[in-house]
Structure formats: structure tokens, C-alpha cells
Amino acid sequence: MPTWKATACSCSNIALIKYWGNTDEVQRLPANGSISMNLDTLMTRTSVEFRDDLASDHVTLDDKTVSGAALGRISRHLDHFRKLAGITTFAAVESSNNFPAGAGIASSASGFAALTVAAAASLGLKLSERELSSLARLGSGSAARSIPAGFVEWYPGSTHEASYAASIAAPEHWDVVDLVAIISQGHKTTGSTEGHALAGTSVLQQARVASAPGRIAACREAILNRDFATLASVVEMDSNIMHAVMMTSVPALFYWEPETIAIMAAVRAWRAEGLSVCYTIDAGPNVHCLCTVADADAITQELDGMPGILEVRRGGPGRGAYVESVE
Ligand code: PMV
């Protein structure tokens, strides 16, 4: 049997309109559509090699061997590609992030998008961007959004094939900057897979889901018109609504730390003073400060002066996932 090896890269993405809760946990069909921006400086590179001599899948992440539940999740993802190719061969997977593990920057989106593209390329599967996006979704919902380029919308769909993401605008369309304020860690948050399953226990989730299409439309228009003021209001509102659902689920999920709230307040104050900036927060304490290029340096300086921020990482709109090499 020939050796099949391919390497692929993918950007992480930040949700502007959030995905929280599924209608189907196994297929990760989301309760609502979402919109995101790929982040050009936060990348995962993954190589996949299907090899006859392996008795099981072997995975390393940043040179550390992956085992247990994390390995099981990756193996189950590889199973989709084995099935498509009609093989049972195991794979050696090597993955690395260009951002430090444990910094609280979610890597499942870029990780499963890169894994999807590398696995498909290594087996010579000819899949469309849409098919790759649906497949990436099975590994991690938000990974569906890291397949297309730039500003991306994920159509929720009610079947595997209908739930995929597509580009709304290319990365060059608008040079929005994401300044990720990384808050000191030292505590473990509830993972998003577990969190999604709790969303329905909040009495607010139904209202969030019902009102999501309006925010999606406003966000899409704001992107297309490069209208930062409208983007800022809908992005902050959507993040606040998702966190309201998290805080009122059973059990309640609180992702914010004191530093998180301090940055949120500072961002609002900077905006009142005339800077084009807004915040959005995922399932962790880090704050993504979205801003215009013109204001990015001033905001970086402000963030650098605040206590409790370990690091500020800057990202701009990134490209879609791509194959780097096939051997
Ligand atoms: O793809 P997951 O299961 O890691 O879920 C991502 C959930 C949020 O980051 C909180 C929101 C989003 O849309 O990215």
C-alpha cells in the first residue's frame, strides 16, 4: 500500500455572532447560525499520514502524545475519512499551533479544520469547500467556519449536508483587527462540547436563538458596508446574550474573571471617547477587542497598561484552510 501523507494549515476564528447549543449533539448541528472572522496570526499546521504499519491512530500536539478522550475524538474524526475512502488504515497525526497551549486561546476550530483538510488531501478525496466545512463541523462546530476565507457565515441547516459555512467577504475586504487580551489562567473552564449540551437548560436560550437571525443580518450588513459602529453594537450584544445563557444554565457557567469585566468596562469607555473598538468573549476569560487598524496601536497601549493581562495577541482577517503539501 502506498504511503499517503498531507499537511494542511488553518486559521483560528473569532465568532462575531456566537454559536452556543446544538439541535443535534452528535452531528453538531447548531441551534442558530453564526458569523466569524478568521485570525491570520493564530494558526494550526497538521500533517496526516495513513500507514499500514500502525495498530492504532497516533497523534501528537506540539510534540506531546495525545491520549484518552482527546485521542478518541480525533480518531472518530479520522473515521469519517476512512469511511469515505473505504479503508481501515490508522494514521499518524502531527499537529502544532503557533500560539502557546494553555493560553486559553481555543484551538479546536483551527485544529479540526486543519485535520479535516489534511486527512482529505492525504487520501486524495476530492471534496468541495462546502463538504470540507460540513466535515470539519463534526469535529468541532466552530471548525466549520475556519474552512472558508475571511469573514464567514455558518448556515445552521437541519442535516449534515445543509450545515456548513461559506465566505461572506474576503480577508482583504476590511482590515479589522482583533487584539486578544490573554488573562492569567490557573483555572479550568467547562469545555464547549459540555457547554453546548447545557445551553437548552437556560430559560434564555430560546429567546437568544429566536433573535439570532436579526443579529446575523445586522452583522452581515455591517461587514459588507464596513460599518464599524453597527458591527460593535451587534457584536457586544450577541456576546452578552450568549454569556447570559451560560450564566443561567443548569449548572451555571461563569467564564468571566475580574480582569474580563474590567476590560469590558474599559472598552466601553474607550468607545465613548471616540475609539472604534468593541469586545467579544468566548467560553473562557480572554477578551477579544475588535477594532479598526487606525485605533489598534492606541488600544494595544491601553491594554498593555492594564493589570492581569498576560499578553495581547494581534490578528487580522485570515485566509481559508489550505493544503501545504502532499507527499
Ligand atoms: O466549536 P466549539 O464547540 O468549540 O464551540 C465554540 C463556542 C464559542 O466559541 C463560545 C462560540 C463560537 O461561535 O465560536
mmCIF file of N, CA and C and ligand atoms in Angstrom, residues 15 18-20 108 140-142 145 192 196 242 282-283, ligand 1:
data_model
loop_
_atom_site.group_PDB
_atom_site.id
_atom_site.type_symbol
_atom_site.label_atom_id
_atom_site.label_comp_id
_atom_site.label_asym_id
_atom_site.label_seq_id
_atom_site.Cartn_x
_atom_site.Cartn_y
_atom_site.Cartn_z
ATOM 1 N N ALA A 15 -15.755 34.295 16.745
ATOM 2 C CA ALA A 15 -17.170 34.449 16.405
ATOM 3 C C ALA A 15 -17.616 35.876 16.691
ATOM 4 N N LYS A 18 -22.359 34.451 17.911
ATOM 5 C CA LYS A 18 -21.912 33.205 18.530
ATOM 6 C C LYS A 18 -22.785 31.988 18.223
ATOM 7 N N TYR A 19 -22.110 30.859 18.269
ATOM 8 C CA TYR A 19 -22.744 29.529 18.219
ATOM 9 C C TYR A 19 -22.752 29.008 19.649
ATOM 10 N N TRP A 20 -23.931 28.709 20.185
ATOM 11 C CA TRP A 20 -23.981 28.123 21.530
ATOM 12 C C TRP A 20 -25.225 27.252 21.618
ATOM 13 N N SER A 108 -9.625 24.336 18.971
ATOM 14 C CA SER A 108 -10.381 23.255 18.334
ATOM 15 C C SER A 108 -10.846 23.651 16.938
ATOM 16 N N SER A 140 -15.546 19.781 15.527
ATOM 17 C CA SER A 140 -15.805 20.908 16.420
ATOM 18 C C SER A 140 -16.644 21.888 15.623
ATOM 19 N N GLY A 141 -17.779 22.296 16.176
ATOM 20 C CA GLY A 141 -18.709 23.130 15.407
ATOM 21 C C GLY A 141 -18.019 24.315 14.753
ATOM 22 N N SER A 142 -17.269 25.063 15.555
ATOM 23 C CA SER A 142 -16.670 26.294 15.039
ATOM 24 C C SER A 142 -15.603 26.015 13.973
ATOM 25 N N ARG A 145 -16.283 26.969 10.377
ATOM 26 C CA ARG A 145 -16.070 28.366 9.964
ATOM 27 C C ARG A 145 -14.618 28.668 9.634
ATOM 28 N N SER A 192 -16.341 23.578 25.589
ATOM 29 C CA SER A 192 -17.528 23.989 24.838
ATOM 30 C C SER A 192 -18.442 22.809 24.509
ATOM 31 N N HIS A 196 -22.250 23.366 25.266
ATOM 32 C CA HIS A 196 -23.340 23.366 24.273
ATOM 33 C C HIS A 196 -24.510 22.524 24.776
ATOM 34 N N MET A 242 -25.076 35.562 24.790
ATOM 35 C CA MET A 242 -24.567 34.193 24.975
ATOM 36 C C MET A 242 -24.121 33.974 26.425
ATOM 37 N N ASP A 282 -15.464 34.409 24.284
ATOM 38 C CA ASP A 282 -15.928 33.035 24.058
ATOM 39 C C ASP A 282 -16.038 32.282 25.389
ATOM 40 N N ALA A 283 -15.863 30.966 25.347
ATOM 41 C CA ALA A 283 -16.047 30.160 26.556
ATOM 42 C C ALA A 283 -14.772 30.153 27.397
HETATM 43 O O1 PMV B 1 -16.690 24.776 18.267
HETATM 44 P P1 PMV B 1 -16.857 24.742 19.745
HETATM 45 O O2 PMV B 1 -17.610 23.514 20.189
HETATM 46 O O3 PMV B 1 -15.548 24.896 20.455
HETATM 47 O O4 PMV B 1 -17.793 25.960 20.188
HETATM 48 C C1 PMV B 1 -17.418 27.308 20.130
HETATM 49 C C2 PMV B 1 -18.242 28.114 21.074
HETATM 50 C C3 PMV B 1 -17.874 29.587 21.205
HETATM 51 O O5 PMV B 1 -16.502 29.789 20.978
HETATM 52 C C4 PMV B 1 -18.203 30.026 22.619
HETATM 53 C C5 PMV B 1 -18.695 30.453 20.260
HETATM 54 C C6 PMV B 1 -18.330 30.375 18.795
HETATM 55 O O6 PMV B 1 -19.237 30.583 17.982
HETATM 56 O O7 PMV B 1 -17.141 30.193 18.467
#
